[in-house]
Coordinates of C-alpha atoms and ligand atoms in Angstrom, one line a residue:
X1 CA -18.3 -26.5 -2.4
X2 CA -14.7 -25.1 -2.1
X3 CA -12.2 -26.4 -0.3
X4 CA -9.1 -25.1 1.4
X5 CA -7.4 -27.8 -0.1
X6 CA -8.8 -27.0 -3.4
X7 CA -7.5 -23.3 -3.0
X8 CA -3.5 -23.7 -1.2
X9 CA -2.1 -23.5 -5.0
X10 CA -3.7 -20.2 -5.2
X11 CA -2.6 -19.4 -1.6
X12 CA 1.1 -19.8 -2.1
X13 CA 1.1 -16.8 -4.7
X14 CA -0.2 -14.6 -2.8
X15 CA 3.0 -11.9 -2.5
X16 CA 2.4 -9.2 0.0
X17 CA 4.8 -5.5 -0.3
X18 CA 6.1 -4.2 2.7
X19 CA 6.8 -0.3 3.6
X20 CA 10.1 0.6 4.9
X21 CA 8.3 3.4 6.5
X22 CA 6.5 0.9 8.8
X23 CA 9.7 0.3 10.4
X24 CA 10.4 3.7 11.6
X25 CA 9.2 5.8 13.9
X26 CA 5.9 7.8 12.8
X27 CA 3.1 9.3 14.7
X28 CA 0.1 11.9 14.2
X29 CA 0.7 15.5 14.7
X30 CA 0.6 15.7 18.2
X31 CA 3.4 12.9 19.2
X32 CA 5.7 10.7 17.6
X33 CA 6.9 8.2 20.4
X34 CA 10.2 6.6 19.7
X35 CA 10.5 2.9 20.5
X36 CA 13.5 0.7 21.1
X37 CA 15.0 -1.5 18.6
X38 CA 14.0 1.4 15.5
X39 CA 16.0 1.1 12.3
X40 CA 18.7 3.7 12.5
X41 CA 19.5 2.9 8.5
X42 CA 17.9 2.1 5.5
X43 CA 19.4 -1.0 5.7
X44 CA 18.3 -2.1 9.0
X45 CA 14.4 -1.3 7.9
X46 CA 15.3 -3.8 5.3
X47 CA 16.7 -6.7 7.9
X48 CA 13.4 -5.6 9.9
X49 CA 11.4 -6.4 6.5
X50 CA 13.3 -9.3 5.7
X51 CA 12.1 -10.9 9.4
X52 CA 8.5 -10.2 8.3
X53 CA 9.3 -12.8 5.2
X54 CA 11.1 -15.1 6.8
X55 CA 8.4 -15.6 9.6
X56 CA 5.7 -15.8 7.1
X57 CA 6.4 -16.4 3.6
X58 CA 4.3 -13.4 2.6
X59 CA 6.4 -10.2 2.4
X60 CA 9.1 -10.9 -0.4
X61 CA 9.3 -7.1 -1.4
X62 CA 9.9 -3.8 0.7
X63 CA 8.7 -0.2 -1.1
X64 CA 11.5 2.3 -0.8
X65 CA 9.7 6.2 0.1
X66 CA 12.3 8.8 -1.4
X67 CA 14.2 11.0 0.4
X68 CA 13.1 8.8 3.2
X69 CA 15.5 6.2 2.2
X70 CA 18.2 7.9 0.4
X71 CA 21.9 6.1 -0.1
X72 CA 24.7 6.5 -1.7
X73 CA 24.2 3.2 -3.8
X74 CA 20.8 1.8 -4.7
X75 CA 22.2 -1.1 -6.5
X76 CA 24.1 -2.0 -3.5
X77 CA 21.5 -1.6 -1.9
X78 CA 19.5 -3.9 -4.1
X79 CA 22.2 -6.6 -3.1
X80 CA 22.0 -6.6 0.2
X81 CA 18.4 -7.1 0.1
X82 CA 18.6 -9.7 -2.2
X83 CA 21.1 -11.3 0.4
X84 CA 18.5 -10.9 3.2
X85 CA 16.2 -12.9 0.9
X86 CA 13.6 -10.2 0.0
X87 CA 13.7 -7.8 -3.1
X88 CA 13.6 -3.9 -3.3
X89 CA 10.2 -3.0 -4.9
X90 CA 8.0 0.4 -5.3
X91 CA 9.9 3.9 -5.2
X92 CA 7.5 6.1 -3.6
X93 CA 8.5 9.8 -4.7
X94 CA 7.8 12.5 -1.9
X95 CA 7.2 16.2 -2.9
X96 CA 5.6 16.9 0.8
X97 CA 8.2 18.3 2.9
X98 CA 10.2 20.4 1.3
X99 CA 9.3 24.3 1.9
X100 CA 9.2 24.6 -1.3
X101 CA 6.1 22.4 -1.9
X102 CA 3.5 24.3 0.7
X103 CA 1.2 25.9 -2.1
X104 CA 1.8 22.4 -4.2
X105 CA 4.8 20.5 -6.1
X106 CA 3.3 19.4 -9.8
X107 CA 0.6 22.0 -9.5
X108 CA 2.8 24.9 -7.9
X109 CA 1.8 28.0 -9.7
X110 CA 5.7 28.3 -9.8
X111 CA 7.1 26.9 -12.6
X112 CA 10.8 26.4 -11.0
X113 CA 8.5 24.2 -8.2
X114 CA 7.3 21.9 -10.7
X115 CA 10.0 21.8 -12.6
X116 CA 11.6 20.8 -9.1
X117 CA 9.1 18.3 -8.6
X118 CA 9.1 16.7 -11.7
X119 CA 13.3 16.1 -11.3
X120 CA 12.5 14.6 -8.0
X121 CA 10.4 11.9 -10.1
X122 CA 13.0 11.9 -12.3
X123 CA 15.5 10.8 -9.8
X124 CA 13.2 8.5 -8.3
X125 CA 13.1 6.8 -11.6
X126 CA 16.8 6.5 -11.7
X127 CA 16.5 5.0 -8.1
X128 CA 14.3 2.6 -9.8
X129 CA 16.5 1.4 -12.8
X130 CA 19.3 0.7 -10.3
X131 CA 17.3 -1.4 -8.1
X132 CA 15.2 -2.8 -11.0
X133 CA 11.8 -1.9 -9.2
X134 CA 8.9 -1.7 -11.7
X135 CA 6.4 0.9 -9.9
X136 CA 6.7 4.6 -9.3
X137 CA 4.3 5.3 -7.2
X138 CA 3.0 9.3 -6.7
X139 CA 1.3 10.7 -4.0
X140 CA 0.6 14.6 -4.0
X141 CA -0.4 16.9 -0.7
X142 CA -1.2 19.2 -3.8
X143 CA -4.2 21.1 -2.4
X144 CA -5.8 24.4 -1.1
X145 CA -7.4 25.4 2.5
X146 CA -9.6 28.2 0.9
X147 CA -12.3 28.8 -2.0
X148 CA -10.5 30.8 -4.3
X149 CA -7.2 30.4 -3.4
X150 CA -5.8 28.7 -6.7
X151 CA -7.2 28.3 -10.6
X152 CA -8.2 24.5 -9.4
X153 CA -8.7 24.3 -13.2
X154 CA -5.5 25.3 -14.0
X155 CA -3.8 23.1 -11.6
X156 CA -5.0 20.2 -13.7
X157 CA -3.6 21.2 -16.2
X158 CA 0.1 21.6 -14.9
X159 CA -0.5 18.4 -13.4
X160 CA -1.0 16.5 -16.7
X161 CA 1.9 18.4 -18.3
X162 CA 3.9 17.1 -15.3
X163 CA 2.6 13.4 -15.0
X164 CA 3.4 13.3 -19.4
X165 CA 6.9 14.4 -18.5
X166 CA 7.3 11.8 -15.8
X167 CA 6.0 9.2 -17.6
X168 CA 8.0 10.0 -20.9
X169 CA 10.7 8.8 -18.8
X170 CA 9.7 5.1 -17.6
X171 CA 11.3 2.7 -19.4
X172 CA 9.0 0.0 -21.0
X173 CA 8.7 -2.4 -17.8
X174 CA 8.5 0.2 -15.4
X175 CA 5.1 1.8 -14.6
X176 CA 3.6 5.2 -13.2
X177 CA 0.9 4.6 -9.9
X178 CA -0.7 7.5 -9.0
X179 CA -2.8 7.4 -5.3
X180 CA -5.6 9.6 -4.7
X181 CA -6.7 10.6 -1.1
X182 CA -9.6 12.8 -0.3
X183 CA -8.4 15.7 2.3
X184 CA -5.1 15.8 4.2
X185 CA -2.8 18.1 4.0
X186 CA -5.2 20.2 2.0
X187 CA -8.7 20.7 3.5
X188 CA -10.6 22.6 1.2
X189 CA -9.9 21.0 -2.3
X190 CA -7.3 18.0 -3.0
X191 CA -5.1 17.9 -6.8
X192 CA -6.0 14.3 -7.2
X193 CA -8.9 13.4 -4.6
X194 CA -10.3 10.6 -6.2
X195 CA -10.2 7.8 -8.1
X196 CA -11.6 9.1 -11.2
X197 CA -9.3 12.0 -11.4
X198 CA -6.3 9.5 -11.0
X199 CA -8.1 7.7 -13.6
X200 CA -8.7 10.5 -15.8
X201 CA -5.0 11.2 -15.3
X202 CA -3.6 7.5 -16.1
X203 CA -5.3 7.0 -18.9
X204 CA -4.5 10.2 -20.6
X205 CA -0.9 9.4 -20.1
X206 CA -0.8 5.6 -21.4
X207 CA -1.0 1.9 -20.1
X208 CA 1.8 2.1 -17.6
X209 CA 0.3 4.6 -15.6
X210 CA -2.0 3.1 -13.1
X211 CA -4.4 3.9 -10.0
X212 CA -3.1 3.6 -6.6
X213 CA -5.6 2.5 -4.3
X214 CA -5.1 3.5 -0.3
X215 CA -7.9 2.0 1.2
X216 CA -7.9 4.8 4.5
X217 CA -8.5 7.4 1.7
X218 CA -12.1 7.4 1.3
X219 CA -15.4 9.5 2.8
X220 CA -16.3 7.1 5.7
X221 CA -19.2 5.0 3.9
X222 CA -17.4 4.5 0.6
X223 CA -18.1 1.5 -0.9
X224 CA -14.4 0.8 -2.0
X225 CA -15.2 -2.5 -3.4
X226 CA -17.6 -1.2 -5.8
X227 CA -14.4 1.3 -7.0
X228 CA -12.1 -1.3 -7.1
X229 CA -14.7 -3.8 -9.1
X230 CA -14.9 -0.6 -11.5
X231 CA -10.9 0.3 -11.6
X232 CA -9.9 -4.0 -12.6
X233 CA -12.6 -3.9 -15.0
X234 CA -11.3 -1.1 -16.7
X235 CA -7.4 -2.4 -16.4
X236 CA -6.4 0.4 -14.1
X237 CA -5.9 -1.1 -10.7
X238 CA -2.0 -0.8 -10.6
X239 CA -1.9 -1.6 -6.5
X240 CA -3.2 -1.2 -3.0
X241 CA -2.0 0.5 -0.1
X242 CA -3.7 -1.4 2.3
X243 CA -4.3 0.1 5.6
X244 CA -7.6 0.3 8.3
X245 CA -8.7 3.2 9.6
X246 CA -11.9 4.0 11.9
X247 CA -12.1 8.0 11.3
X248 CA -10.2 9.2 8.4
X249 CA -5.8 8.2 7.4
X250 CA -5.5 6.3 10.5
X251 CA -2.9 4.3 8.9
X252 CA -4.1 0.9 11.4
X253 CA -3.2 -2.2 10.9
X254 CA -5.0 -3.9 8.0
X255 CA -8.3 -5.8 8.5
X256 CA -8.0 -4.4 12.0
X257 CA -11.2 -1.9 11.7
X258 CA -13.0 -3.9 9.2
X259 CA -11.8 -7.4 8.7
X260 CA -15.2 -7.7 6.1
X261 CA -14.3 -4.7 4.1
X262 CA -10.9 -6.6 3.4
X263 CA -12.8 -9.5 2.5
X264 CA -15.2 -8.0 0.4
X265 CA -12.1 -5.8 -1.2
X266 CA -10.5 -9.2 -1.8
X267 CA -13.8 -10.7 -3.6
X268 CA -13.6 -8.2 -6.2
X269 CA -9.6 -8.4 -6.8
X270 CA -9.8 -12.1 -7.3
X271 CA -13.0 -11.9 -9.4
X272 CA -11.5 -9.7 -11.9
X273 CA -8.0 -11.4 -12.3
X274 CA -6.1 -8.8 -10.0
X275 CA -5.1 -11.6 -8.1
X276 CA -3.5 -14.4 -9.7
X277 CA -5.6 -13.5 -13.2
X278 CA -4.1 -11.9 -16.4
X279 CA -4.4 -8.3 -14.9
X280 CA -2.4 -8.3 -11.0
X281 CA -2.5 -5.6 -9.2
X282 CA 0.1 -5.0 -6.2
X283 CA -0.6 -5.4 -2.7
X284 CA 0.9 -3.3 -0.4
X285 CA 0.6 -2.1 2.7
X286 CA 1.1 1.8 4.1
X287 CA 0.8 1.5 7.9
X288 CA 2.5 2.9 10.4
X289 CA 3.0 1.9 14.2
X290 CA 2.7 4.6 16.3
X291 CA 1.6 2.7 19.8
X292 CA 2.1 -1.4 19.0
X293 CA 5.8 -3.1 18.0
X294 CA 6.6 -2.0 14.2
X295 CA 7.3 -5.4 13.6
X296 CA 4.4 -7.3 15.1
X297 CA 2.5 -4.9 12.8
X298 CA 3.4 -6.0 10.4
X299 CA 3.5 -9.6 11.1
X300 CA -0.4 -9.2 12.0
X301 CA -0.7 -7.2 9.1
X302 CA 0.5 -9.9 6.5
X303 CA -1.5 -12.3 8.1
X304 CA -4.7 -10.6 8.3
X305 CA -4.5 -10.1 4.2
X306 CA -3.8 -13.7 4.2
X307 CA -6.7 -15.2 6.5
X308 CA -9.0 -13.0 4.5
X309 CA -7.5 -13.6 1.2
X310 CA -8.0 -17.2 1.9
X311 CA -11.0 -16.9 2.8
X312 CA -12.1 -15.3 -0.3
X313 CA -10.9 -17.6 -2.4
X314 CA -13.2 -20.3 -0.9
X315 CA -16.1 -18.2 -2.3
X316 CA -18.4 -20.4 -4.3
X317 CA -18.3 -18.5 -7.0
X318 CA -20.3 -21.0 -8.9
X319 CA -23.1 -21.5 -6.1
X320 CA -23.2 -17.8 -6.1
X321 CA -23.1 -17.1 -10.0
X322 CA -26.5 -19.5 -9.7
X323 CA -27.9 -17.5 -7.1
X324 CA -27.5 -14.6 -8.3
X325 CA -28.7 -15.5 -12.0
X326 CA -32.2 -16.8 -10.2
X327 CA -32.4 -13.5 -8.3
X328 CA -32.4 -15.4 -4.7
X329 CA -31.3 -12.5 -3.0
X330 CA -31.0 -14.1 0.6
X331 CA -29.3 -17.5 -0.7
X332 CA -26.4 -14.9 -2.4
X333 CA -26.0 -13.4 0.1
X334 CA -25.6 -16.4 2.4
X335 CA -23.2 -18.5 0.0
X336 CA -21.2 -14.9 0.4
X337 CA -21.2 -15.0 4.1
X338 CA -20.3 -18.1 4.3
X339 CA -17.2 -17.8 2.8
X340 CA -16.3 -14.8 4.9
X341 CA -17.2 -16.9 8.2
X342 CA -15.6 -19.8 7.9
X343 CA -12.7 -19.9 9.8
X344 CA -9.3 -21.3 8.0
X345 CA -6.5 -20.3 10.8
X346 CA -6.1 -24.1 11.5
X347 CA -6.2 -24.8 8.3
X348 CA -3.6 -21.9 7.6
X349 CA -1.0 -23.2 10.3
X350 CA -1.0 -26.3 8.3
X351 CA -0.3 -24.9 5.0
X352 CA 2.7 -22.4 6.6
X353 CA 4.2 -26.4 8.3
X354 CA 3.7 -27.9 4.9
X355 CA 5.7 -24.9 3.9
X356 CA 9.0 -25.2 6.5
X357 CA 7.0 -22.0 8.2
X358 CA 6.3 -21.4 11.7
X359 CA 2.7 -22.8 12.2
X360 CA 1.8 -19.5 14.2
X361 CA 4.3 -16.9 13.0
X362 CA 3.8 -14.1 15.8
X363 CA 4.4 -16.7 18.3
X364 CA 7.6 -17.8 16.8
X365 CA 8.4 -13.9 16.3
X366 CA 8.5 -13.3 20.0
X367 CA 10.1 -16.5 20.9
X368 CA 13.1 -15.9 18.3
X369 CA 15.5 -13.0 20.2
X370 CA 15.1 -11.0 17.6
X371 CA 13.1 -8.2 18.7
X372 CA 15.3 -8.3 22.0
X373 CA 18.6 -8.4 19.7
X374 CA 17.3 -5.3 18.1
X375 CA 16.8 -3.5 20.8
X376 CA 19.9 -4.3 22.3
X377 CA 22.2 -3.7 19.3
X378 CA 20.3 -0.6 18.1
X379 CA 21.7 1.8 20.7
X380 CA 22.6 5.7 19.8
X381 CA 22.4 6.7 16.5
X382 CA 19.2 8.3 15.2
X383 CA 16.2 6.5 14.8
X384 CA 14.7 6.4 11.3
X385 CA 11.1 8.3 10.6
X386 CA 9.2 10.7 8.8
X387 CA 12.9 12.5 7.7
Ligands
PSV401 C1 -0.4 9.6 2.0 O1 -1.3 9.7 3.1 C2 0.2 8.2 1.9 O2 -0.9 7.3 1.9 C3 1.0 8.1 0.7 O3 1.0 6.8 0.2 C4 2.3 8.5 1.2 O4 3.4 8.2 0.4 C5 2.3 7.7 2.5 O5 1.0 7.9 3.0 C6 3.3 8.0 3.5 O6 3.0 7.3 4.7
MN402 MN1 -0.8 5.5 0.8

């Protein structure tokens, strides 16, 4: 039998990485609703970020989204982070709204557009040695709409030649993540759908290049535990973008859909030493707030990885190891659920005390001022988003 007081050492490292894009304004295609209080500046989605820490212990790093969050000075930047008391982590390059990306960025059939796209990860990469952020993380729209369309073939290729460039450029301690994602903006066939073609792509290019896994970029039905058991075992599990999602990108708050899926996600990530074990992978999120407050998102969304994080670590893994190895298929199974039902938020609100936290962090949230100071402070101006 596990305990929770056999698992809070393993609790307090768990480090969770914000998205400065949470804090803005974002939407779907049909509305983005503006909200009072929004971060006018890169720097105030940082304070925004910084609250998320200091109410929870759980958010010590914030991922930057490039041109998103362009300023003059990074390293400055970097500073005043550090003075809020959280750290400036993953540069997320963006080759997806600029006109000159529609037919594709690294697998434009124009070679001045992937020459263009490739500077833009160059630059991102100098973002990153001024703020001493490790991860580069890639995302491509790179896709068609029709059969026939493009030489898919050929766009592999000028992918690879693009990724070998990029990655030629990392320094030793920095690394390449590349996320796959099914469909969206392309509808017919995606550059890098899956996550054997970012596989295919990482490990052509060297250890530092990693898969990004988005957990809202699946078929419905996927069995993403299964893909991240398969990615840790093969050391290629760089980080999560952790979201929920009931149709397709929904972008929810995570464990909101499928609070089991997060737990079962979690089983595999601690069981192959992506956790606290010789091989972590990064956990961040990449939400966004369309309806609820951006940052009571968040909070819940911290918490919900750690309630479900907790409660995968009281998995009896040695119980269930015997189980398994006698081929009792019901008993497995219910030393599995067992961990996943047992409920650890008293527990929880003890370890944040211990901890000089707020025993219920959303509560103390809305009780501080500081959403109303926000909202009172952050008047004119134009609210950050998607731009
Ligand atoms: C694409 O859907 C994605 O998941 C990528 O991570 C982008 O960078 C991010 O969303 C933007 O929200
Ligand atoms: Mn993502």
């Amino acid at each position: 039998m596990t305990t929770f007081a056999d698992i809070t050492g393993r609790l307090e490292k768990l480090a969770i990485e914000v998205p400065s894009w949470a804090y803005g304004n974002s939407g779907t295609r049909f509305k983005v609703f503006g909200s009072p209080g929004t971060p006018r500046t890169v720097k105030e989605k940082i304070a925004d970020a910084a609250a998320v820490h200091r109410f929870t212990g759980l958010a010590p790093s914030v991922a930057l989204h490039i041109p998103w969050d362009l300023v003059d000075d990074y390293a400055a930047l970097a500073t005043y982070a550090g003075d809020h008391g959280v750290r400036l982590g993953t540069v997320n390059s963006n080759t997806f709204q600029d006109d000159d990306y529609k037919l594709g960025s690294l697998t434009n059939a124009d070679p001045a557009v992937r020459r263009k796209a490739v500077q833009h990860n160059l630059d991102c990469i100098e973002v990153m040695n001024a703020t001493g952020s490790r991860d580069l993380k890639i995302w491509l729209a790179d896709g068609t709409n029709y059969p026939g369309q493009a030489d898919i073939r050929t766009r592999q290729d000028w992918l690879a030649e693009g990724l070998a460039e990029i990655y030629a450029q990392l320094s030793d301690d920095q690394r390449l993540v590349l996320e796959y994602k099914f469909f969206e903006p392309a509808f017919y066939h995606t550059d890098v759908p899956d996550w054997g073609t970012s596989y295919v792509h990482c490990a052509a290019l060297g250890d530092r290049a990693v898969v990004c896994l988005d957990t809202g970029h699946h078929a419905p039905g996927t069995n993403i535990e299964f893909i991240v058991a398969q990615l840790v075992r093969l050391g290629k599990l760089g980080s999560f973008d952790f979201n929920s999602r009931f149709y397709a990108d929904d972008d929810l708050i995570v464990g909101a859909a499928d609070p089991f899926q997060l737990f079962r996600i979690m089983v595999e990530v601690i069981r192959g030493g992506a956790y606290d074990g010789p091989t972590p992978a990064a956990l961040m999120l990449d939400q966004c707030h369309n309806i609820e407050k951006k940052i009571p998102g968040q909070l819940r969304s911290v918490l919900n990885v750690q309630e479900m994080v907790a409660r995968a670590l009281l998995l009896d893994v040695d119980a269930l190891a015997q189980a398994q190895q006698a081929g009792d298929v019901l008993a497995a199974n219910q030393i599995y659920m067992d961990a996943f039902y047992t409920d650890v938020r008293r527990d929880l609100a003890g370890f944040r005390e211990e901890r000089g936290l707020p025993a219920d962090p959303m509560a103390a949230y809305l009780a501080s001022g500081y959403q109303e100071q926000i909202e009172a402070d952050r008047v004119g101006g134009t609210q950050a988003g998607w731009n």
